[in-house]
Tab-separated table of C-alpha atoms in Angstrom:
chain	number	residue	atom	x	y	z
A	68	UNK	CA	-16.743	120.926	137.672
A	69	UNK	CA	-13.674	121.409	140.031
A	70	UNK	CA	-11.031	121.010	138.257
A	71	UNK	CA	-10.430	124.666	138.114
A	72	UNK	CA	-11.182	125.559	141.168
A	73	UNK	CA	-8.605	127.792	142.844
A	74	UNK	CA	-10.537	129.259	145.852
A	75	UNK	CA	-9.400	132.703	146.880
A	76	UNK	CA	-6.095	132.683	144.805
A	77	UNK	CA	-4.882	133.648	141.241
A	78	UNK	CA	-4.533	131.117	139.012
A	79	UNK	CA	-1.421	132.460	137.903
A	80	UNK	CA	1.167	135.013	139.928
A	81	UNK	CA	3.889	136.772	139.771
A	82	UNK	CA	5.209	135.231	142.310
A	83	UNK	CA	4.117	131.771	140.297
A	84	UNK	CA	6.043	132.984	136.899
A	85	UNK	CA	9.575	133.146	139.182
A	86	UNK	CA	9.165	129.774	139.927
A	87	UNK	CA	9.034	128.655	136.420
A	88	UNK	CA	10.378	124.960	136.064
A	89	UNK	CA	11.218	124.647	139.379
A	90	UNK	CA	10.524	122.148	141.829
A	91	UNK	CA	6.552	122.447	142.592
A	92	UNK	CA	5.924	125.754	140.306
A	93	UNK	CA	2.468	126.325	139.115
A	94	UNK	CA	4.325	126.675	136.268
A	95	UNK	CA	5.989	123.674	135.175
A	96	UNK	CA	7.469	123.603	131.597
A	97	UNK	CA	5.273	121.155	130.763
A	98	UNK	CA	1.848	122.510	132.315
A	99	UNK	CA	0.035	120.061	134.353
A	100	UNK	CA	-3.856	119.334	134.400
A	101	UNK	CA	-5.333	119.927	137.851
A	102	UNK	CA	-2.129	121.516	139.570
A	103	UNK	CA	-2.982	124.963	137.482
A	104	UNK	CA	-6.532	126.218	136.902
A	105	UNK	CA	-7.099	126.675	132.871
A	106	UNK	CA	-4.659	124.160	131.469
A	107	UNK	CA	-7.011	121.345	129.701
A	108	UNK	CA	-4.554	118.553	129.780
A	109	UNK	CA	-1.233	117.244	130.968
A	110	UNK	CA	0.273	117.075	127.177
A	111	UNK	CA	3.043	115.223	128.310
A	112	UNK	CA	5.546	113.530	126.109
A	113	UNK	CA	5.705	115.586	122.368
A	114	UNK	CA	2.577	114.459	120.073
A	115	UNK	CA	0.054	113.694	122.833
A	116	UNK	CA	-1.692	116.260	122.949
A	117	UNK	CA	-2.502	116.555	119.156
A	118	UNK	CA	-3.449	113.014	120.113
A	119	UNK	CA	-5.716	114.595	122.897
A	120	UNK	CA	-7.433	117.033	121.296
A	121	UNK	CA	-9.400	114.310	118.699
A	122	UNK	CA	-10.570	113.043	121.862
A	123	UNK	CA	-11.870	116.622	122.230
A	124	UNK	CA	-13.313	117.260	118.934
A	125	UNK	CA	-15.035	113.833	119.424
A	126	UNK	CA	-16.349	114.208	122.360
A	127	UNK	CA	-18.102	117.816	121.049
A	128	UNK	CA	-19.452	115.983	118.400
A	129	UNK	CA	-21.105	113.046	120.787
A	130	UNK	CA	-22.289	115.561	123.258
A	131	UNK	CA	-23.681	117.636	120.721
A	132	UNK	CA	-25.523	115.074	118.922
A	133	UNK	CA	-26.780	113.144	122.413
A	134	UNK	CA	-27.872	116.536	124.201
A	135	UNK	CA	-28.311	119.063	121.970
A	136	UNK	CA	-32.145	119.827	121.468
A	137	UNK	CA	-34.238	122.430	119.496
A	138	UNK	CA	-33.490	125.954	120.757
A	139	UNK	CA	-31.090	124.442	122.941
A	140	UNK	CA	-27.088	123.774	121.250
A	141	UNK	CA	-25.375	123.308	124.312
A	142	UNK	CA	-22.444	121.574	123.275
A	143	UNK	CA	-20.966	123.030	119.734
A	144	UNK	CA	-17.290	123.640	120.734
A	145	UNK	CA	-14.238	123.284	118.182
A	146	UNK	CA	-11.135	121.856	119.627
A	147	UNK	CA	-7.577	123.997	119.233
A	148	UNK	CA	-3.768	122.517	119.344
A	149	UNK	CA	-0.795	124.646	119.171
A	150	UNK	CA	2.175	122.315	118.615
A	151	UNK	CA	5.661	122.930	117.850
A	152	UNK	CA	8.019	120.665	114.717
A	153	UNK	CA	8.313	118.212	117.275
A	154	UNK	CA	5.041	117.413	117.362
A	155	UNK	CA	5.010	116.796	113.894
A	156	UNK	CA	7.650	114.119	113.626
A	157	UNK	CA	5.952	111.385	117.028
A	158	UNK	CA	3.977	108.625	115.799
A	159	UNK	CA	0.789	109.899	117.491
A	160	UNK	CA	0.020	112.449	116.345
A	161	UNK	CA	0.033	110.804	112.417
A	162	UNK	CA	-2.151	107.858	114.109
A	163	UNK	CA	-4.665	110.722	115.406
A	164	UNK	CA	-3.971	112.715	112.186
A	165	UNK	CA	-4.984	109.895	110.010
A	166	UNK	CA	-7.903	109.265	112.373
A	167	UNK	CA	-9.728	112.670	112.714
A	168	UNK	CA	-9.786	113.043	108.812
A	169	UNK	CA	-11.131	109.843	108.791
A	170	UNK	CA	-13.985	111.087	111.149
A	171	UNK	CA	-14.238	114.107	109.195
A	172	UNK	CA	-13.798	115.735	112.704
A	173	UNK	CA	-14.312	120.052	111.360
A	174	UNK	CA	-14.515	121.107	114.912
A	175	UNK	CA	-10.908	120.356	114.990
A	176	UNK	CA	-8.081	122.680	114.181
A	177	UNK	CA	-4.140	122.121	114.655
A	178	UNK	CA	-1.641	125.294	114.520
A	179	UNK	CA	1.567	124.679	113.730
A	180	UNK	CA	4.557	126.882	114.893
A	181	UNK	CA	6.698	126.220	112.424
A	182	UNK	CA	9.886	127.791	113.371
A	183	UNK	CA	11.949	124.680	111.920
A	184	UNK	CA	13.998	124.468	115.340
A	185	UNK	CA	14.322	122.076	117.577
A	186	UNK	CA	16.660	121.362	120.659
A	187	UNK	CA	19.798	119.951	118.544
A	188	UNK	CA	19.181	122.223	115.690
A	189	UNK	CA	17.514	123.100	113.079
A	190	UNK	CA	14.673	120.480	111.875
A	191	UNK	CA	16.431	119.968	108.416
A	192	UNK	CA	19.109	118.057	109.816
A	193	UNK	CA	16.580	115.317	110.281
A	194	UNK	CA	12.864	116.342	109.163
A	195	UNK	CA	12.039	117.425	105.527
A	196	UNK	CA	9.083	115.880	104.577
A	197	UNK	CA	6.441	117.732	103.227
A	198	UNK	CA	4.016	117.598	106.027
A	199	UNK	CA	0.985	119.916	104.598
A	200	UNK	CA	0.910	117.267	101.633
A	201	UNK	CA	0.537	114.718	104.062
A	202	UNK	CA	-2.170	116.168	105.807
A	203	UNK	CA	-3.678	116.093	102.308
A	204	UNK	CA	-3.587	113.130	101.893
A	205	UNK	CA	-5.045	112.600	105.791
A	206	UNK	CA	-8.060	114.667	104.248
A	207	UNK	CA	-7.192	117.270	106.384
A	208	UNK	CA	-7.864	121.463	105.002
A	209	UNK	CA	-4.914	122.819	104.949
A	210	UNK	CA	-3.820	127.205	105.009
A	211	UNK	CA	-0.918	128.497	105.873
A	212	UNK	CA	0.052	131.788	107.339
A	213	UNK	CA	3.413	132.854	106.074
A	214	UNK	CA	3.786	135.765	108.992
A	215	UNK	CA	3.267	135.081	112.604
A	216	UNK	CA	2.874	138.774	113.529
A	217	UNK	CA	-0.083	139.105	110.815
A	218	UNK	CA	-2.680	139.166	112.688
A	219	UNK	CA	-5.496	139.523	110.427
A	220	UNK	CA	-3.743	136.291	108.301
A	221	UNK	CA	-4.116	134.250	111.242
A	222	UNK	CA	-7.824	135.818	112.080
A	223	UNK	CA	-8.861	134.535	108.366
A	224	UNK	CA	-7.125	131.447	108.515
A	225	UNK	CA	-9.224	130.850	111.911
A	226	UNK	CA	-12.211	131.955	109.726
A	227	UNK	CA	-12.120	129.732	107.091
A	228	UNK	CA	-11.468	126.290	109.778
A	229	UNK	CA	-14.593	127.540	111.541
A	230	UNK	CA	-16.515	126.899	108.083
A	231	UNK	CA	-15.338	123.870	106.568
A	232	UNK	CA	-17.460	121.301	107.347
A	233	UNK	CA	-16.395	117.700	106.177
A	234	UNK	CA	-12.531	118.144	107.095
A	235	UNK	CA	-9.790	119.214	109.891
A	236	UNK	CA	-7.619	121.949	109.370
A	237	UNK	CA	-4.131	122.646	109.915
A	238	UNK	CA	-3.069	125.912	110.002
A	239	UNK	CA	0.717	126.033	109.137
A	240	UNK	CA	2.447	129.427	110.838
A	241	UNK	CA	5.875	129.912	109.907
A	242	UNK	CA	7.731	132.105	112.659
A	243	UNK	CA	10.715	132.662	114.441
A	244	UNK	CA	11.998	131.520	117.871
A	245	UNK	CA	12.940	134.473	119.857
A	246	UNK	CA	11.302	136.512	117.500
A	247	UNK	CA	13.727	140.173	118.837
A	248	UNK	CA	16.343	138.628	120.647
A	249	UNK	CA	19.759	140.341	119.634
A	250	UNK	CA	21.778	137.340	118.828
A	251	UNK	CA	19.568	133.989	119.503
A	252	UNK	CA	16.896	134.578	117.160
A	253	UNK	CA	16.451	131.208	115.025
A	254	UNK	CA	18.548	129.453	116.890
A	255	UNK	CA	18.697	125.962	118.953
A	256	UNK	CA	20.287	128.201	121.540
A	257	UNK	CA	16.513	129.719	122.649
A	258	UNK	CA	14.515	126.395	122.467
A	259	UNK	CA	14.874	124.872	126.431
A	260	UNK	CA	17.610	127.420	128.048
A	261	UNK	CA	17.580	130.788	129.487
A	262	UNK	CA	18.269	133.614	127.054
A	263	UNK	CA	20.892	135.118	129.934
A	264	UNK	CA	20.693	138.880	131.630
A	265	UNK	CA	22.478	140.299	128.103
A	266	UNK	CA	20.065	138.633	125.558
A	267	UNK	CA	16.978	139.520	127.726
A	268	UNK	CA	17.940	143.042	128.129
A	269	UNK	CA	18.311	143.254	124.044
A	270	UNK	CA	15.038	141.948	123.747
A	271	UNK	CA	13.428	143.740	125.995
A	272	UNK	CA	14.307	146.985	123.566
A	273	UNK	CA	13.420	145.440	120.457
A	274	UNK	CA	9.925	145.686	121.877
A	275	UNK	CA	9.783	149.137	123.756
A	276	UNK	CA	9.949	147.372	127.331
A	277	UNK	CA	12.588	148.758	130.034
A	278	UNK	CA	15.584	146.816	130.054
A	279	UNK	CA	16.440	146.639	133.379
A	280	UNK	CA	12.694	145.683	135.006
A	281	UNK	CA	12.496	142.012	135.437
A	282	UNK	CA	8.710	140.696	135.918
A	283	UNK	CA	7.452	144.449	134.561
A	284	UNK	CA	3.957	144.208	133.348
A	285	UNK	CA	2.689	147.514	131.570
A	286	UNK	CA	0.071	149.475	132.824
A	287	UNK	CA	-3.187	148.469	131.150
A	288	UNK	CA	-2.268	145.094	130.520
A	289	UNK	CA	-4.198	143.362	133.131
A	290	UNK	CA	-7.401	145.445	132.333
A	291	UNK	CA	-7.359	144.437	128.638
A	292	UNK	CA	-6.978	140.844	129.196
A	293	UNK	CA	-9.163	140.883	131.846
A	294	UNK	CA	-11.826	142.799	130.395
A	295	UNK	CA	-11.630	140.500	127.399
A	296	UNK	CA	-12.245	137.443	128.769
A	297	UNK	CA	-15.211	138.770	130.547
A	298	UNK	CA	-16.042	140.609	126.991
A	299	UNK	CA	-15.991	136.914	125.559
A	300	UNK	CA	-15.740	133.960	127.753
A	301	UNK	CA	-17.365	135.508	130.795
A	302	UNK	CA	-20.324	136.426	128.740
A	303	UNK	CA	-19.932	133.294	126.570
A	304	UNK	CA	-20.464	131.333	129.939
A	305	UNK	CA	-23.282	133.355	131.370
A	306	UNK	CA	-25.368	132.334	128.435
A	307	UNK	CA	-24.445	129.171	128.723
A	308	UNK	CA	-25.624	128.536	131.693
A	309	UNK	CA	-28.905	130.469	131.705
A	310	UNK	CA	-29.588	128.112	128.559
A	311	UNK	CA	-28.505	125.012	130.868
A	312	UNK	CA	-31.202	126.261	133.661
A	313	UNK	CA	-33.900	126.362	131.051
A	314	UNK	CA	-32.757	123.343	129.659
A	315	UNK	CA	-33.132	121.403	133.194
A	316	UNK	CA	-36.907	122.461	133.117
A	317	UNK	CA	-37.593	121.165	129.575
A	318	UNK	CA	-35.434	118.126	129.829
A	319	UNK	CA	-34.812	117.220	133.320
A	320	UNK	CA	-33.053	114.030	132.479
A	321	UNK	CA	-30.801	114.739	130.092
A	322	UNK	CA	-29.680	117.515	132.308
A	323	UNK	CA	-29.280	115.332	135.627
A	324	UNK	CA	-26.752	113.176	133.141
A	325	UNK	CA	-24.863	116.345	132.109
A	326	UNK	CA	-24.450	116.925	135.566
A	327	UNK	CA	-23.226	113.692	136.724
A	328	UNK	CA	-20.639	114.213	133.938
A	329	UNK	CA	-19.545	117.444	134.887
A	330	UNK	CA	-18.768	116.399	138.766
A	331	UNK	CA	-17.385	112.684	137.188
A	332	UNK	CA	-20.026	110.483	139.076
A	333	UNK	CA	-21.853	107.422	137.978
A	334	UNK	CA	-25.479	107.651	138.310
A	335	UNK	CA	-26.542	106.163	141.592
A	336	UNK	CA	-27.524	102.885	140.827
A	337	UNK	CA	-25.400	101.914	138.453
A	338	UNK	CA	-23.669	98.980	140.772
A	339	UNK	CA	-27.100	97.746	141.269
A	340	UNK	CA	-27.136	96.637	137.467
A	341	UNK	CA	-24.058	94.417	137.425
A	342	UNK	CA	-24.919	91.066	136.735
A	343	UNK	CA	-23.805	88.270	139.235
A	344	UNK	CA	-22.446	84.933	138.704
A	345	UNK	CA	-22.246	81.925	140.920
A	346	UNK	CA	-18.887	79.552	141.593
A	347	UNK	CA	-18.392	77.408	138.973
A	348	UNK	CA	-16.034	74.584	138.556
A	349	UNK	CA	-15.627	75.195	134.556
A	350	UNK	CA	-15.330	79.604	134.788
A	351	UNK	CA	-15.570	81.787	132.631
A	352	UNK	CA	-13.552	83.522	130.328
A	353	UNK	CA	-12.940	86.963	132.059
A	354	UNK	CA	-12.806	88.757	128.943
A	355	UNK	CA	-16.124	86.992	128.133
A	356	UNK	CA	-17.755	88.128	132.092
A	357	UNK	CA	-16.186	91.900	131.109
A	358	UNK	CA	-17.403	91.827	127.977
A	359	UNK	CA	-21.261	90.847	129.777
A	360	UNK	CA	-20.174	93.473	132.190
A	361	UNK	CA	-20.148	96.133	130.456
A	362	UNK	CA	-23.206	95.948	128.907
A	363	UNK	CA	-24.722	96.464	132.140
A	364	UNK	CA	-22.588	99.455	132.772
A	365	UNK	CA	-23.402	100.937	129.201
A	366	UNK	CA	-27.250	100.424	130.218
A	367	UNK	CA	-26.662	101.927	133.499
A	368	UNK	CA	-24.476	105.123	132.487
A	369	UNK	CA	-25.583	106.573	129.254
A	370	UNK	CA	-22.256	108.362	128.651
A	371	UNK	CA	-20.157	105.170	128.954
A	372	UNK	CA	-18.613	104.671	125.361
A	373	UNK	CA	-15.238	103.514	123.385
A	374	UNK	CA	-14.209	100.922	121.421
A	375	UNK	CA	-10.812	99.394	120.556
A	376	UNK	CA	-8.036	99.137	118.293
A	377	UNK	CA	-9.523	96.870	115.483
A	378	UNK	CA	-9.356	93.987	118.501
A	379	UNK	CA	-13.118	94.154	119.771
A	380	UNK	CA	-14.077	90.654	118.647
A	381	UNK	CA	-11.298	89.294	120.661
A	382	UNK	CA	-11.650	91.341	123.381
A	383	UNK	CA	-15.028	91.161	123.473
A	384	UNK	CA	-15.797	94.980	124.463
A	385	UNK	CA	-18.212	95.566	121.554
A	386	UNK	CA	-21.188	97.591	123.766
A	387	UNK	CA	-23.690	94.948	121.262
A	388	UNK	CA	-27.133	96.296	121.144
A	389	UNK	CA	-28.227	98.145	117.974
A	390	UNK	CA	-29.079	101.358	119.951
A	391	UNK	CA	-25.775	101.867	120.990
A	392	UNK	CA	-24.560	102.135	117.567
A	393	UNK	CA	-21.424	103.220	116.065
A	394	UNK	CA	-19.647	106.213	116.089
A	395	UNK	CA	-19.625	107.388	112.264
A	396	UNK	CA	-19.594	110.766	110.423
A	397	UNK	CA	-23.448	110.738	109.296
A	398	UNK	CA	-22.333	111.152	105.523
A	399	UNK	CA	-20.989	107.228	105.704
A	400	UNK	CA	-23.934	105.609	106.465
A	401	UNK	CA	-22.306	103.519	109.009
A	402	UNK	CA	-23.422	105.296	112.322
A	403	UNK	CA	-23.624	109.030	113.244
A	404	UNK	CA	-21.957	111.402	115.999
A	405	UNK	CA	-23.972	109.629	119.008
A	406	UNK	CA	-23.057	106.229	118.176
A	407	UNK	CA	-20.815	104.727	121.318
A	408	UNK	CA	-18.771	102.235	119.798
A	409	UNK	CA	-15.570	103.619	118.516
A	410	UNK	CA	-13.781	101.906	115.596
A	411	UNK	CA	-9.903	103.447	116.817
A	412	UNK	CA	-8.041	100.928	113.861
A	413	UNK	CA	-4.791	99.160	114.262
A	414	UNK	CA	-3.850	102.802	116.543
A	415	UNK	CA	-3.076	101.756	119.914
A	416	UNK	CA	-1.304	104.896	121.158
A	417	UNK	CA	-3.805	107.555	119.477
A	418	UNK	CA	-6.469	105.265	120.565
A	419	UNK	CA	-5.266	105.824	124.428
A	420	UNK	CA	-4.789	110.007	123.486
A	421	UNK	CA	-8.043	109.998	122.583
A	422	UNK	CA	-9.466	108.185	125.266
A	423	UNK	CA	-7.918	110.645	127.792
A	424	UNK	CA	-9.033	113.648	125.819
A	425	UNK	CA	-13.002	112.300	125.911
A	426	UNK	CA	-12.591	111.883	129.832
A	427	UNK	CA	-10.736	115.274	130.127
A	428	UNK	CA	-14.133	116.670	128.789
A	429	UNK	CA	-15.890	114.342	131.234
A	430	UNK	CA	-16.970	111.174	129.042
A	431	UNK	CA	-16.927	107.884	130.444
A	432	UNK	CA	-14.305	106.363	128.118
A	433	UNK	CA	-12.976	102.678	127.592
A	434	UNK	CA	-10.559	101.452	125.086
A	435	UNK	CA	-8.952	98.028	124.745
A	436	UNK	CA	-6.582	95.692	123.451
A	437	UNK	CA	-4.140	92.519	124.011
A	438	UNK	CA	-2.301	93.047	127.057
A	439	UNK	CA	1.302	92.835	124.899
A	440	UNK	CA	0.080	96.087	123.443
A	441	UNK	CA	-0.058	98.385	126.292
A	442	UNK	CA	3.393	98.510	125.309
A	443	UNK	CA	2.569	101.126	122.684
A	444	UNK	CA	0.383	102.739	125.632
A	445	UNK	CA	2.810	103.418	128.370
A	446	UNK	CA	2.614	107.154	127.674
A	447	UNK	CA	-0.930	107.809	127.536
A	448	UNK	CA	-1.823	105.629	130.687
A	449	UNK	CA	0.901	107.461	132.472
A	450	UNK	CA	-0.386	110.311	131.662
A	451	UNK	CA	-4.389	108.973	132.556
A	452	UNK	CA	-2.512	107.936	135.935
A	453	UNK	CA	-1.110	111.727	136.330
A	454	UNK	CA	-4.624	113.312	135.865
A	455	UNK	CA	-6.297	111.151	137.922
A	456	UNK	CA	-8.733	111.129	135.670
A	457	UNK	CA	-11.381	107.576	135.304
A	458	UNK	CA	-10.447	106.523	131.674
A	459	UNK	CA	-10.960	102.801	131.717
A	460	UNK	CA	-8.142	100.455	129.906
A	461	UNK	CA	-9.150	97.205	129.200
A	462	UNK	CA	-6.331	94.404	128.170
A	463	UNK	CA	-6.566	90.838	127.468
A	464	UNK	CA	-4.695	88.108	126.312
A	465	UNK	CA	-2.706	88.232	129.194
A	466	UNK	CA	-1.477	84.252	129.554
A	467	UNK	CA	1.786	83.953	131.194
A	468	UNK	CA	1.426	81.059	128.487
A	469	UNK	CA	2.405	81.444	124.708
A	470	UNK	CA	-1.042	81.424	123.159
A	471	UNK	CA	-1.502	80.659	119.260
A	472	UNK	CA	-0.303	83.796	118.154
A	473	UNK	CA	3.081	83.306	119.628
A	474	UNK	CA	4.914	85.268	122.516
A	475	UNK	CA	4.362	88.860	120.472
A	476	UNK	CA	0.940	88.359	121.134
């Protein structure tokens, strides 16, 4: 793919870090897909990308089970969040929450920096539920770390989400904001401003750095980091793709779809395959043409899937024959992981995270609904808009008439 393609430059400078949310900065508070090589997705507004990342762990699971041949496990990845107490409290992430320990999705593992501030204050002034119960009750595994700096806690607690196997887990790491700084540790005051010359300088000693170097970068720190991503990634991706080129000789197919995916193309004919229909004085239903539609695109692009939010017999997006199948944890009888209908329930906003995090890992996604309900959506197809990446949204329902439902629908 490039969407990480940087050509001759860093991904990251110096020169990039003093720009930091400014106008055009390669770092922007909020780091943006596409604009900076290595960020996965635009997270946006708080909550979406938890939402996001199910649309990760789900697409693993459907590339894995479509692809994936003896001798060959191309596609086995796990899908990480770090999210802040924010996160926590939006609405989206309890929809995707609720969904991924429906899906029993254990390639997917939250992290929660629980530092219990947020911009007005601490969280206690308005969030005390007890959120690892209700990840319990989500059927979610849940371990907490009690230490942030204890590194081998957080090591095991990364172990043991690696080997569940029916559940999520959420790791719950309680720390402290400005962990060192003289006066603003645990406090509001270091969430979204500038610690100031004073506070920096204080920090700066509590962990052995100069106090008067701004930018300063120890010796030796580039070499580690870069000699352990080549140490792990680099070598990760190596054999990855040495796999991939044996793979294209056994299964030449399969491969020429994974690489459509990668560079986000159709396969060539796919246009070819759309049915036609002639003027006619009655019509059509257009959700009822879509609908016929996209059965000719599912035929013609094997990596077309999605589903809706409990509305697919009304919107008539239901990809109908039996060997598309349904997108179902084995263990329920009810499909398995290369099924490509999605059942999202009544979760219109989740539904939309998760459609944007299949497409981010290059699935042809769809999801639909009533027209009234983008409502719920704005954020997520915003944020599909900001990409630029080709998640499809489907609404109907969309009368400038008050239909039988009434004007809420």
């Amino acid at each position: 793919s490039n969407d990480y393609c940087t050509g001759d430059r860093e991904s990251v400078t110096i020169d990039d870090l003093k720009t930091f949310r400014q106008l055009h900065s390669r770092c922007a508070g909020h780091p943006e897909y596409h604009w900076t090589s290595g960020i996965e997705t635009t997270t946006g507004p708080l909550g979406n990308g938890l939402a996001t990342s199910v649309g990760m762990a789900i697409a693993s699971k459907w590339l894995g089970a479509t692809y994936n041949k003896p001798g060959f496990e191309l596609f086995n990845f796990n899908a990480y969040a770090l999210a802040g107490d924010g996160c926590f409290q939006e609405g989206v992430s309890a929809e995707a929450a609720s969904l991924a320990g429906h899906l029993q999705l254990d390639n997917l593992c939250w992290i929660w920096d629980n530092n219990h501030i947020s911009i007005e204050g601490n969280t206690d002034w308005s969030f005390t539920e007890d959120v690892a119960t209700r990840f319990v009750a989500y059927g979610w595994n849940i371990t907490r770390v009690t230490d942030a700096n204890d590194l081998p806690k957080l090591q095991s607690a990364f172990s043991v989400a690696r080997k569940e196997n029916n559940r999520p887990t959420l790791v719950v790491v309680d720390s402290h904001i400005a962990w060192g700084a003289p006066t603003k540790q645990d406090t509001h005051g270091a969430h979204g401003a500038p610690l100031g010359d004073k506070e920096i300088a204080g920090t700066k000693e509590f962990y052995g750095l100069p106090p008067d170097k701004t930018f300063y970068v120890p010796d030796g720190a580039y070499d580690h980091f870069r000699s352990q991503m080549a140490a792990n990634g680099g070598v990760a991706r190596k054999s990855w793709e040495a796999m991939f080129a044996e793979y294209k000789t056994a299964y030449p197919d399969l491969a020429e779809q994974i690489d459509l995916m990668n560079s986000r193309q159709m396969p060539s004919d796919w246009e070819s395959k759309l049915p036609t229909y002639p003027a006619d004085p009655k019509g059509m239903a257009s959700r009822i043409s879509n609908g016929k539609i996209m059965q000719a695109v599912a035929e013609a692009c094997p990596y077309f899937l999605g589903g809706s939010a409990d509305l697919a017999p009304s919107t008539k997006t239901r990809l109908e024959d039996a060997k598309f199948g349904d997108f179902m944890p084995p263990s329920t009888g009810w499909g398995d992981w290369s099924g490509r209908n999605f059942h999202f329930g009544i979760r219109e906003h989740a539904m939309g995270a998760i459609m944007n995090g299949m497409c981010l890992s290059k699935l042809r996604s769809f999801g639909s609904g009533f027209f009234v309900f983008s409502d719920y959506m704005k954020p997520v197809i915003r944020l599909s808009a900001i990409m630029e990446i080709p998640v499809t949204w489907i609404f109907t329902h969309d009368s400038i008439g008050v239909g039988e439902d009434g004007p809420t629908h």
